[in-house]
mmCIF file of N, CA, C and O in Angstrom:
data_model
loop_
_atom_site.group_PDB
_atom_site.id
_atom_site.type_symbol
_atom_site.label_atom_id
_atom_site.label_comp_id
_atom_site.label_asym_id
_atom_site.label_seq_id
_atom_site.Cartn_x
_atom_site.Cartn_y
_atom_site.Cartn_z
ATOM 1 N N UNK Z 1 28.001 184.433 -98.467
ATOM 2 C CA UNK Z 1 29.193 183.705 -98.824
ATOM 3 C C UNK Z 1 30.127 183.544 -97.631
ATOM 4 O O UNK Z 1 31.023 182.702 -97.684
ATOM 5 N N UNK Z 2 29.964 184.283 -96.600
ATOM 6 C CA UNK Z 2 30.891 184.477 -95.703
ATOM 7 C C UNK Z 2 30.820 183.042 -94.950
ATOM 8 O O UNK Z 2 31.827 182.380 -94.695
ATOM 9 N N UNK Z 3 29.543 182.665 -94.639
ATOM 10 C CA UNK Z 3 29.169 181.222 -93.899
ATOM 11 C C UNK Z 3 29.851 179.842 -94.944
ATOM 12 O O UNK Z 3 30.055 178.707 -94.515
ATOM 13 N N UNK Z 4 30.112 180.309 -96.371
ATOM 14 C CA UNK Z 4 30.696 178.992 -96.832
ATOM 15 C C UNK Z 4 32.158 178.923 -96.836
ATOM 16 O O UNK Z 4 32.967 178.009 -96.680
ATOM 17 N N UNK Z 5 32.244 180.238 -97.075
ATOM 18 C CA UNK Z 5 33.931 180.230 -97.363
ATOM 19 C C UNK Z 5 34.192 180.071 -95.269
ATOM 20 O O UNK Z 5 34.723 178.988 -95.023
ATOM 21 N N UNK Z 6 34.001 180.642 -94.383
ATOM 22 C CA UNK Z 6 34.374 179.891 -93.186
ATOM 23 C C UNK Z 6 33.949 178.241 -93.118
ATOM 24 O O UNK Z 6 34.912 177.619 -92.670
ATOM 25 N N UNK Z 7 33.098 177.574 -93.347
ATOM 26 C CA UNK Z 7 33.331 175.921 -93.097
ATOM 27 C C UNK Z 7 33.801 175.598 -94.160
ATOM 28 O O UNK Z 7 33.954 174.387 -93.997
ATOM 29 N N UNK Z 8 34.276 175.914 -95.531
ATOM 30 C CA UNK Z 8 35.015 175.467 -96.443
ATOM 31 C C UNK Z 8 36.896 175.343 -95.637
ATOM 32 O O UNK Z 8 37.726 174.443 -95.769
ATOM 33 N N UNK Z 9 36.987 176.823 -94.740
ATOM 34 C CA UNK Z 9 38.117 177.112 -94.169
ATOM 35 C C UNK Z 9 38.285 176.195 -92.971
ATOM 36 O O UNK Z 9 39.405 176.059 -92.478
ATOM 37 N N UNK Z 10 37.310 175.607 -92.514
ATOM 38 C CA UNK Z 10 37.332 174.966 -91.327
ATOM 39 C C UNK Z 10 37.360 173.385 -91.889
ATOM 40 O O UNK Z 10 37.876 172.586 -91.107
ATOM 41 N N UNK Z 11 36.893 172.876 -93.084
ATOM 42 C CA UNK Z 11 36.737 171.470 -93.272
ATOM 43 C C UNK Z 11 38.628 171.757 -93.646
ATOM 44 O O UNK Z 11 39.378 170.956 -93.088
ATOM 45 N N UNK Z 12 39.260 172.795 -94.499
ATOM 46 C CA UNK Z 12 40.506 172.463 -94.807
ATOM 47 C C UNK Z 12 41.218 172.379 -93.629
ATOM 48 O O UNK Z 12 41.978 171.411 -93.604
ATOM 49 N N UNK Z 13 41.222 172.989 -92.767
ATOM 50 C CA UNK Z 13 42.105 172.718 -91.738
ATOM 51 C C UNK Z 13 42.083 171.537 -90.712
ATOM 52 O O UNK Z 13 42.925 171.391 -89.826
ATOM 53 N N UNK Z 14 41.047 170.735 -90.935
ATOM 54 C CA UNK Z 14 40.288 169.773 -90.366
ATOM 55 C C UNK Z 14 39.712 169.402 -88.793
ATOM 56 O O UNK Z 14 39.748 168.432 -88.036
ATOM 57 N N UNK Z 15 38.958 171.293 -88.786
ATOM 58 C CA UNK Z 15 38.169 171.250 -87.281
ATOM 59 C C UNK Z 15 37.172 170.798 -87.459
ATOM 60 O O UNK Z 15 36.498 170.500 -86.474
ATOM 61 N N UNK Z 16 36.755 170.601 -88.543
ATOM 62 C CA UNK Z 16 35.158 169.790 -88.717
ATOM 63 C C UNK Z 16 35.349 169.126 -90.202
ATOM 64 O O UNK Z 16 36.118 169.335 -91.139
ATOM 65 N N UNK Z 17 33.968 167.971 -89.882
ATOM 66 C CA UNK Z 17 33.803 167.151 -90.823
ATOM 67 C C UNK Z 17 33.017 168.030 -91.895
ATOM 68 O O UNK Z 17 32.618 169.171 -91.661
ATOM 69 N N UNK Z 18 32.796 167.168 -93.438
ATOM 70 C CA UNK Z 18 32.362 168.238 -94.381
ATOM 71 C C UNK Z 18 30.914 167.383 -93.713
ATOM 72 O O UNK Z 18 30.225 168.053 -92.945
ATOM 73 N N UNK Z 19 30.673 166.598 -93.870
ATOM 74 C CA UNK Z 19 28.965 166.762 -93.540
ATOM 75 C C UNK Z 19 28.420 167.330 -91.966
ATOM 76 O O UNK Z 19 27.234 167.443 -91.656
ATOM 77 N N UNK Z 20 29.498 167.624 -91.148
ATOM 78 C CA UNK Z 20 28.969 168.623 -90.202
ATOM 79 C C UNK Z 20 28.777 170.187 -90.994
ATOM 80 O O UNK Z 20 28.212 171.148 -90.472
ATOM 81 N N UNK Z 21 29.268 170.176 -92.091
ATOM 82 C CA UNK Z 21 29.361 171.578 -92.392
ATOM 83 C C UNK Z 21 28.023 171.376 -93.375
ATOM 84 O O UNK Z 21 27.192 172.252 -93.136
ATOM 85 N N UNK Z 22 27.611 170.460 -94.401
ATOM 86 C CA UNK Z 22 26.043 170.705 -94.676
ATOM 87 C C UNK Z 22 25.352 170.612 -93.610
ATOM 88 O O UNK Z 22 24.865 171.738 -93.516
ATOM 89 N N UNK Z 23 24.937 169.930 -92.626
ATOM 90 C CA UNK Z 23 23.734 170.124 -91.899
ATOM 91 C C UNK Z 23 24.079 171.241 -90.655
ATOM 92 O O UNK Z 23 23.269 171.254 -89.728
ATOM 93 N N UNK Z 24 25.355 172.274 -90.579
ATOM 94 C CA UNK Z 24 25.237 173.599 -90.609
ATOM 95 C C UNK Z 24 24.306 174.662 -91.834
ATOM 96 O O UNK Z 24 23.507 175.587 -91.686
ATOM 97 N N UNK Z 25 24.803 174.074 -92.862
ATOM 98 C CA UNK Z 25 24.165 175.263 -94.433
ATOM 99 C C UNK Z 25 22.546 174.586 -93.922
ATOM 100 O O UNK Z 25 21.799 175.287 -93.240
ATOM 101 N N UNK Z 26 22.270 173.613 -94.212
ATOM 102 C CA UNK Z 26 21.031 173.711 -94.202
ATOM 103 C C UNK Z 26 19.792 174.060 -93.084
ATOM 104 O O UNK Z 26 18.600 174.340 -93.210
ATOM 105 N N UNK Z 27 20.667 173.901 -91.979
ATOM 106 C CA UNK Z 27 20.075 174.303 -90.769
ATOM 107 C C UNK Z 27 19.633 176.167 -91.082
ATOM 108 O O UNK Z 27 18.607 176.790 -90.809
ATOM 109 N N UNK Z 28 20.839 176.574 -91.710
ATOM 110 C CA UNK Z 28 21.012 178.248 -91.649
ATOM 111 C C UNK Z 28 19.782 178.474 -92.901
ATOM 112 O O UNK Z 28 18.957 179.388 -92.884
ATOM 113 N N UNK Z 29 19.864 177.660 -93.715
ATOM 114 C CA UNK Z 29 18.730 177.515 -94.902
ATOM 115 C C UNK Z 29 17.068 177.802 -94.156
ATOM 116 O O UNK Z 29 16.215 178.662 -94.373
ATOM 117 N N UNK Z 30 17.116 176.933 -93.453
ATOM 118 C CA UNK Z 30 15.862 176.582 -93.187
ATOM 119 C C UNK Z 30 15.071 177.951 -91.743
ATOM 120 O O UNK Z 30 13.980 178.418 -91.417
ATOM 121 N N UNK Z 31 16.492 178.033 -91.357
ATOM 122 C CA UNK Z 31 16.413 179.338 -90.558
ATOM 123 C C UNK Z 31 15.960 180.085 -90.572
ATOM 124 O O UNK Z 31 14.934 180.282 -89.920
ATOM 125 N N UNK Z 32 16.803 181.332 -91.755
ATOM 126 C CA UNK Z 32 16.574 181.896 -92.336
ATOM 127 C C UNK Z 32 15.574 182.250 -93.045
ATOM 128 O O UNK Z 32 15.228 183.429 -93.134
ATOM 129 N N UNK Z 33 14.841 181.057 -93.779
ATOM 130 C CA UNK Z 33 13.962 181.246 -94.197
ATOM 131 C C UNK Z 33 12.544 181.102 -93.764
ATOM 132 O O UNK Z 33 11.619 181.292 -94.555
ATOM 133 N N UNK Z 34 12.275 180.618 -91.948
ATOM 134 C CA UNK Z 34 11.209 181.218 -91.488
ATOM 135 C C UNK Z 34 11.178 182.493 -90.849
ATOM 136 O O UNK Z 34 10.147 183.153 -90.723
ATOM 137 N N UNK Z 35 12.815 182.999 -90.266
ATOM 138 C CA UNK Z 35 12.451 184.378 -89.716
ATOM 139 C C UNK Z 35 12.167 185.692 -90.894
ATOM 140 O O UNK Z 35 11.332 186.577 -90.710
ATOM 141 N N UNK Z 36 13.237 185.566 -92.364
ATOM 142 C CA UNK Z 36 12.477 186.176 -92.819
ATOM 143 C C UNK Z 36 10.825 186.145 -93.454
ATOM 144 O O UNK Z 36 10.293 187.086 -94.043
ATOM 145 N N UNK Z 37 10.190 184.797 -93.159
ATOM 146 C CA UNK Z 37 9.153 184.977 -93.619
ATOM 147 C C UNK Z 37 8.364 185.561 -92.798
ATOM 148 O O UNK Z 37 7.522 186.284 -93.331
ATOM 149 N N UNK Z 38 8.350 185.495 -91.715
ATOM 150 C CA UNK Z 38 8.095 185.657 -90.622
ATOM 151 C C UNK Z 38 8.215 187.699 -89.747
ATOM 152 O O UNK Z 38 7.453 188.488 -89.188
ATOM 153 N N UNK Z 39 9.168 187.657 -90.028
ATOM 154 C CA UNK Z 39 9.640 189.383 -89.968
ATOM 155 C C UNK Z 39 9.705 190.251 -90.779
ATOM 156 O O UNK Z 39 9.559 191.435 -90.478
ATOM 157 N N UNK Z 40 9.945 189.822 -92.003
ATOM 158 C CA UNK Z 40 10.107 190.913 -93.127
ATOM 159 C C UNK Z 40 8.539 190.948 -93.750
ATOM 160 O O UNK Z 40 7.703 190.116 -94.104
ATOM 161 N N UNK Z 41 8.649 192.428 -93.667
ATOM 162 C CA UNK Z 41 6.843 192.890 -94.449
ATOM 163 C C UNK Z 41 7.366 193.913 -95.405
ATOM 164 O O UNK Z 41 6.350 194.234 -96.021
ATOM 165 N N UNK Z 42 8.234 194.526 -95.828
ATOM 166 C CA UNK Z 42 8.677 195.477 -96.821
ATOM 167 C C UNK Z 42 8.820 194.559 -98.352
ATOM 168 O O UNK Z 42 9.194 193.424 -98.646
ATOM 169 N N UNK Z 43 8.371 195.582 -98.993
ATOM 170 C CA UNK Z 43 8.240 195.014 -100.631
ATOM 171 C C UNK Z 43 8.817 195.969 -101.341
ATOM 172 O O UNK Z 43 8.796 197.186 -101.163
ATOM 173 N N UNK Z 44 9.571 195.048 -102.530
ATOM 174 C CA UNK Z 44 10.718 195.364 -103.030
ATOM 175 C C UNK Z 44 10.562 195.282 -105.044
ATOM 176 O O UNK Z 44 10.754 194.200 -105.598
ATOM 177 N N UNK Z 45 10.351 196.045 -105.546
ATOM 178 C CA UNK Z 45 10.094 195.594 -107.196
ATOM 179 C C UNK Z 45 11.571 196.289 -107.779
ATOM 180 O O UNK Z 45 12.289 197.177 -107.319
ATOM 181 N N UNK Z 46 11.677 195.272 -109.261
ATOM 182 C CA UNK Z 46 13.048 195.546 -109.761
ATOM 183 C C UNK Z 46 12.629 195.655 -110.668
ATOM 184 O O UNK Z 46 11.527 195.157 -110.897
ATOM 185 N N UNK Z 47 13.639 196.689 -112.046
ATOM 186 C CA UNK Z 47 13.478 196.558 -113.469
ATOM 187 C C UNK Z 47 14.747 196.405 -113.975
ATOM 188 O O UNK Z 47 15.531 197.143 -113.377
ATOM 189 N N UNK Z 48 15.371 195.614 -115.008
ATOM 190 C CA UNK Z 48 15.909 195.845 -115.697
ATOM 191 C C UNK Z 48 16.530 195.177 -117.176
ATOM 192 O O UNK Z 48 15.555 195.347 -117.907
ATOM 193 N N UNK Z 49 17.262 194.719 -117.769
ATOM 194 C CA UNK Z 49 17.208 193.956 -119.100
ATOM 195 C C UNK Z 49 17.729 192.659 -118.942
ATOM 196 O O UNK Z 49 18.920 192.390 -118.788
ATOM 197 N N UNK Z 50 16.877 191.938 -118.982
ATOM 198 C CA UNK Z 50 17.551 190.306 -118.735
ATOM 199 C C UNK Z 50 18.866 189.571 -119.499
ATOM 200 O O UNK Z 50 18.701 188.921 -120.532
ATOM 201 N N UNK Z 51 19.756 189.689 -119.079
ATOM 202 C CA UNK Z 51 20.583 189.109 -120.367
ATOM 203 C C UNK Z 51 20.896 187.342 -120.444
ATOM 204 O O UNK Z 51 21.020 186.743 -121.512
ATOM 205 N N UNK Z 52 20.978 186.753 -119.211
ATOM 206 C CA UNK Z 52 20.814 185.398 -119.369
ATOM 207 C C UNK Z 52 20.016 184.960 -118.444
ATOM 208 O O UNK Z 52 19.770 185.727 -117.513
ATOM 209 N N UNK Z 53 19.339 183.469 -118.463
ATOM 210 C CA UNK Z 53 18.668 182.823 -117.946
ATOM 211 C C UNK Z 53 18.940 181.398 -118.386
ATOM 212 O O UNK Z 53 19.351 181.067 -119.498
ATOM 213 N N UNK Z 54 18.568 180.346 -117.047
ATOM 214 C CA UNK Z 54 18.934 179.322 -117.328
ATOM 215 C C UNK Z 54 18.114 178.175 -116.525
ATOM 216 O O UNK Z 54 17.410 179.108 -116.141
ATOM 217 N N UNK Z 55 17.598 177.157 -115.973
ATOM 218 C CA UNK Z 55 17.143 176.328 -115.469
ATOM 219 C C UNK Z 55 17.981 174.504 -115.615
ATOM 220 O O UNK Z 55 18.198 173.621 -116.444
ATOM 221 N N UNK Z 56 18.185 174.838 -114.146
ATOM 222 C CA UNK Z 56 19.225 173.517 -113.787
ATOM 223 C C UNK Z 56 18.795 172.858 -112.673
ATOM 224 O O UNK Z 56 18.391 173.401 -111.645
ATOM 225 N N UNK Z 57 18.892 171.539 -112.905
ATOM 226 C CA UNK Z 57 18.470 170.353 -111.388
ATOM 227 C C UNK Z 57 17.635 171.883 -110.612
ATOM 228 O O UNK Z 57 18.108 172.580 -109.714
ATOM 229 N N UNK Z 58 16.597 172.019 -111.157
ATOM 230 C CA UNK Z 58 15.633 172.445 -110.568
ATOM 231 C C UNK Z 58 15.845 173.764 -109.719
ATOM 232 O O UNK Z 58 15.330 174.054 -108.639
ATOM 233 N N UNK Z 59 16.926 174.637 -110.653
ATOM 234 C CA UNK Z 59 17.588 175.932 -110.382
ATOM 235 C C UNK Z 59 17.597 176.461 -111.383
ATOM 236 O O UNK Z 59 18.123 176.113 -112.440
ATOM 237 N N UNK Z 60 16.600 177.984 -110.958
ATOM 238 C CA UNK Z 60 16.898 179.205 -112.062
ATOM 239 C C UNK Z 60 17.731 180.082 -111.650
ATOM 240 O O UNK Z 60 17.777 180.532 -110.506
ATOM 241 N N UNK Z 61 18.693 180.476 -112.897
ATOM 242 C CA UNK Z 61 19.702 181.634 -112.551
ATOM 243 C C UNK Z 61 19.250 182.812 -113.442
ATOM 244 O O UNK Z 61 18.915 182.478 -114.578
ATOM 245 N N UNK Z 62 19.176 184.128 -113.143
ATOM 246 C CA UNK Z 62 19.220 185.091 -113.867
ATOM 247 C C UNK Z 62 20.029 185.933 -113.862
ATOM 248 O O UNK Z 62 19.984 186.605 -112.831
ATOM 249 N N UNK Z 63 20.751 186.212 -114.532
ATOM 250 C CA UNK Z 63 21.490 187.682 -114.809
ATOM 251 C C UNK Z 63 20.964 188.523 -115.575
ATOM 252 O O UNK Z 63 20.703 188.264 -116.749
ATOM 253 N N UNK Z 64 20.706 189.787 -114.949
ATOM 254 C CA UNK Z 64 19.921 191.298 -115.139
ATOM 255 C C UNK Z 64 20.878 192.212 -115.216
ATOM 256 O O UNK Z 64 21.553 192.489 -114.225
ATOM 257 N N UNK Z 65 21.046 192.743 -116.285
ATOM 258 C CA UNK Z 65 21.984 194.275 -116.520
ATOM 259 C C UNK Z 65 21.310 195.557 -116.019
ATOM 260 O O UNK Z 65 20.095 195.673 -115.861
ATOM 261 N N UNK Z 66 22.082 196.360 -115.822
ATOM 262 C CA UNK Z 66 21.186 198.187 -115.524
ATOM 263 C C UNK Z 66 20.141 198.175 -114.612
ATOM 264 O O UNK Z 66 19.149 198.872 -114.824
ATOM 265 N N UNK Z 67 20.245 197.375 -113.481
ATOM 266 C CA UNK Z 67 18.697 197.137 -112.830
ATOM 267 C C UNK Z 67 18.670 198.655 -111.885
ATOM 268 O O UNK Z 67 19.435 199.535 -111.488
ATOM 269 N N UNK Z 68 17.232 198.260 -111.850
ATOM 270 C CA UNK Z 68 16.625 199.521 -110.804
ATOM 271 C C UNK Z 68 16.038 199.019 -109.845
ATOM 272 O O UNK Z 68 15.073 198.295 -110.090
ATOM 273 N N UNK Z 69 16.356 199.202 -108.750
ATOM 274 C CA UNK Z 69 15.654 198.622 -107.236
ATOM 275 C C UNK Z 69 14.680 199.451 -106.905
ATOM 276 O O UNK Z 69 15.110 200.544 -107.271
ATOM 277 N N UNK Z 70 13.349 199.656 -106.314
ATOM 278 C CA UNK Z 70 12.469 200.454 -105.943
ATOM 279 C C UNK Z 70 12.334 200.569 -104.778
ATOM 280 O O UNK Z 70 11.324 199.870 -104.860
ATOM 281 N N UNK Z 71 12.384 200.779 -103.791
ATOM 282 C CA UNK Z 71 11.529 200.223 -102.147
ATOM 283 C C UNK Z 71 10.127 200.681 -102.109
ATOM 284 O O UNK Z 71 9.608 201.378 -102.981
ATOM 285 N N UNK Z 72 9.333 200.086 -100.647
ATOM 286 C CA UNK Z 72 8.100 200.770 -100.704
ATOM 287 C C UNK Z 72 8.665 202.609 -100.239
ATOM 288 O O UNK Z 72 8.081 203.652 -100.533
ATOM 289 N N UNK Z 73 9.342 202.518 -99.828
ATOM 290 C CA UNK Z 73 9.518 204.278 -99.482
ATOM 291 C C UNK Z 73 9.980 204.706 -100.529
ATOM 292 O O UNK Z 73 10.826 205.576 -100.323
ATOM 293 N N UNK Z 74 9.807 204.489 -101.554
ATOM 294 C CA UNK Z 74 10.456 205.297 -102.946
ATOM 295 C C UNK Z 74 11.498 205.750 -103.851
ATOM 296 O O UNK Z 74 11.623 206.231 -104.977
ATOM 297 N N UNK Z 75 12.570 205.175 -102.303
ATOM 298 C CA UNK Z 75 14.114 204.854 -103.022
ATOM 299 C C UNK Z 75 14.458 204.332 -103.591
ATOM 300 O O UNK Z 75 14.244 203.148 -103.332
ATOM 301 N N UNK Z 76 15.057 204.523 -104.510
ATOM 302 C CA UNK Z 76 15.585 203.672 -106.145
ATOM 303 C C UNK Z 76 17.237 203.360 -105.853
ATOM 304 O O UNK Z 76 17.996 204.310 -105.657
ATOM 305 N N UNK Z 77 17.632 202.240 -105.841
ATOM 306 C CA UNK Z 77 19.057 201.751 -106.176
ATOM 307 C C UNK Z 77 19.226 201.073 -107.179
ATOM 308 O O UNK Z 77 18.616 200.068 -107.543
ATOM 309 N N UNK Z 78 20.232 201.720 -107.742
ATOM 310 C CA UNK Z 78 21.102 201.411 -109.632
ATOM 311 C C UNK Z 78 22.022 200.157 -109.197
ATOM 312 O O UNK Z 78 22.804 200.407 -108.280
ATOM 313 N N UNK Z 79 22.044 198.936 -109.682
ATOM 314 C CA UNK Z 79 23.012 198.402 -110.254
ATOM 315 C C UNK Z 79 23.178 197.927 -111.740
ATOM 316 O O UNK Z 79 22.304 197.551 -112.521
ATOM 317 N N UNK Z 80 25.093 198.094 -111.998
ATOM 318 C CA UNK Z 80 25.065 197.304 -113.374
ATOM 319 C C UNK Z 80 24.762 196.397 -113.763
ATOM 320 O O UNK Z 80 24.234 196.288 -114.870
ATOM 321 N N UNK Z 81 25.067 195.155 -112.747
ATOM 322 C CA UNK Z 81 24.777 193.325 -112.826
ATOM 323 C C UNK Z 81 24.296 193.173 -111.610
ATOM 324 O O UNK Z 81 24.738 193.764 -110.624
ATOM 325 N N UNK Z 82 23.187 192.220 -111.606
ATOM 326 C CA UNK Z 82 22.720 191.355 -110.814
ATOM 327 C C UNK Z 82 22.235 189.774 -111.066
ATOM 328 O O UNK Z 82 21.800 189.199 -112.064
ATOM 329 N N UNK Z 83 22.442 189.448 -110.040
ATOM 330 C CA UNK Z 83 22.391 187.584 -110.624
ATOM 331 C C UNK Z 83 21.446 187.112 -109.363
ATOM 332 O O UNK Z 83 21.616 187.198 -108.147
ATOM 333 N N UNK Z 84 20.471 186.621 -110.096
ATOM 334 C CA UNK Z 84 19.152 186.037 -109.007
ATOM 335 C C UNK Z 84 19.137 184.712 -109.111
ATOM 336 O O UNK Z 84 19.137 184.255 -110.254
ATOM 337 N N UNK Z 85 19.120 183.757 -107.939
ATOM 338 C CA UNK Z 85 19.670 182.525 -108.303
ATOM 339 C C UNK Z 85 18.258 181.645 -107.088
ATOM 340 O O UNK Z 85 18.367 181.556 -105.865
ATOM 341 N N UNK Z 86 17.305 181.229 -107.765
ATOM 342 C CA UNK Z 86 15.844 180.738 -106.869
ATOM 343 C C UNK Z 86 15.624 179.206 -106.983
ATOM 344 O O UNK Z 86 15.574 178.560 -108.030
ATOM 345 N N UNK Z 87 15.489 178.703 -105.600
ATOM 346 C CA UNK Z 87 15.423 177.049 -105.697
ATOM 347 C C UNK Z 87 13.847 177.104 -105.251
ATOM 348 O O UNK Z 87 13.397 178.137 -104.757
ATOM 349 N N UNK Z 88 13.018 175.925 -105.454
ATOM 350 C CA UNK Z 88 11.924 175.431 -104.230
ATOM 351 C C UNK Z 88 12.063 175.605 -103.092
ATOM 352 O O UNK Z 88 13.059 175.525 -102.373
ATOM 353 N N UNK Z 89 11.043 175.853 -102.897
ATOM 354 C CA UNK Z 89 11.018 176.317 -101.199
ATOM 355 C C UNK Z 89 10.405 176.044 -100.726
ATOM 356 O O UNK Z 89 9.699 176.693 -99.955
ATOM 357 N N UNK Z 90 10.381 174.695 -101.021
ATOM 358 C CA UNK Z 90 9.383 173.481 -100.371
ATOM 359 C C UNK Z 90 10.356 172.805 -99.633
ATOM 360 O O UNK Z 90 11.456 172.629 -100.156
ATOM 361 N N UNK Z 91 10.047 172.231 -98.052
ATOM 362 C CA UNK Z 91 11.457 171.458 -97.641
ATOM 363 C C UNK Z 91 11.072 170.255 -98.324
ATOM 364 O O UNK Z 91 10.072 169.938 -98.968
ATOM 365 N N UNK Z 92 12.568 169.438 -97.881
ATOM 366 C CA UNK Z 92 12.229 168.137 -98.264
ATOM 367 C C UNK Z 92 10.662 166.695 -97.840
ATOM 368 O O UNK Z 92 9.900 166.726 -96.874
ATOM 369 N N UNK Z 93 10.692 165.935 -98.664
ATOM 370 C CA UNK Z 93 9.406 165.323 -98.252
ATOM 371 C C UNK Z 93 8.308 166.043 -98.038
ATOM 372 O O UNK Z 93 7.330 165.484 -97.540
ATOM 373 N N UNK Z 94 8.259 167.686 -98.440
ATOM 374 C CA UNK Z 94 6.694 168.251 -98.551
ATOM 375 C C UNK Z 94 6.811 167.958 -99.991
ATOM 376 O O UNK Z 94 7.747 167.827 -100.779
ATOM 377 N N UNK Z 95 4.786 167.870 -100.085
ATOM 378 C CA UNK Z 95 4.216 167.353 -101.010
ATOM 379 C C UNK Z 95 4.065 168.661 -102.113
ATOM 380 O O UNK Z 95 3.515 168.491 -103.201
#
């Protein structure tokens, strides 16, 4: 959130244009998502009680109560709420 709320702060004050500030997000999108594919090898399983779910313009949201985080090293982290929010991850114009 920190990357939106700064170019949200920067389009108000008017150091940048708002569509310089999407093809910042999506640049960081697309980034992001080859170094972690790319670097991260640790696996991660969760449990806990689903309380909503939803599917929008091709977005699922979940909210999970009481979850349990696992790592592969065996550490468990508790939260009360969590909200998982997953688009395609296909770029644009792939088939």
């Amino acid at each position: 959130m920190a990357l939106t709320d700064t170019l949200d702060d920067l389009i108000t004050e008017r150091r940048i244009e708002p569509q310089l500030a999407i093809k910042i997000l999506a640049n960081f999108d697309r980034c992001i998502t080859e170094i972690l594919a790319e670097k991260v090898k640790a696996r991660m399983s969760f449990k806990g009680h689903l309380d909503t779910y939803r599917f929008c313009d091709e977005v699922w949201t979940f909210l999970i109560k009481d979850v349990t985080f696992k790592m592969d090293n065996s550490n468990a982290i508790q939260a009360d709420k969590v909200k998982i929010v997953s688009c395609n991850s296909k770029r644009p114009g792939e088939a």
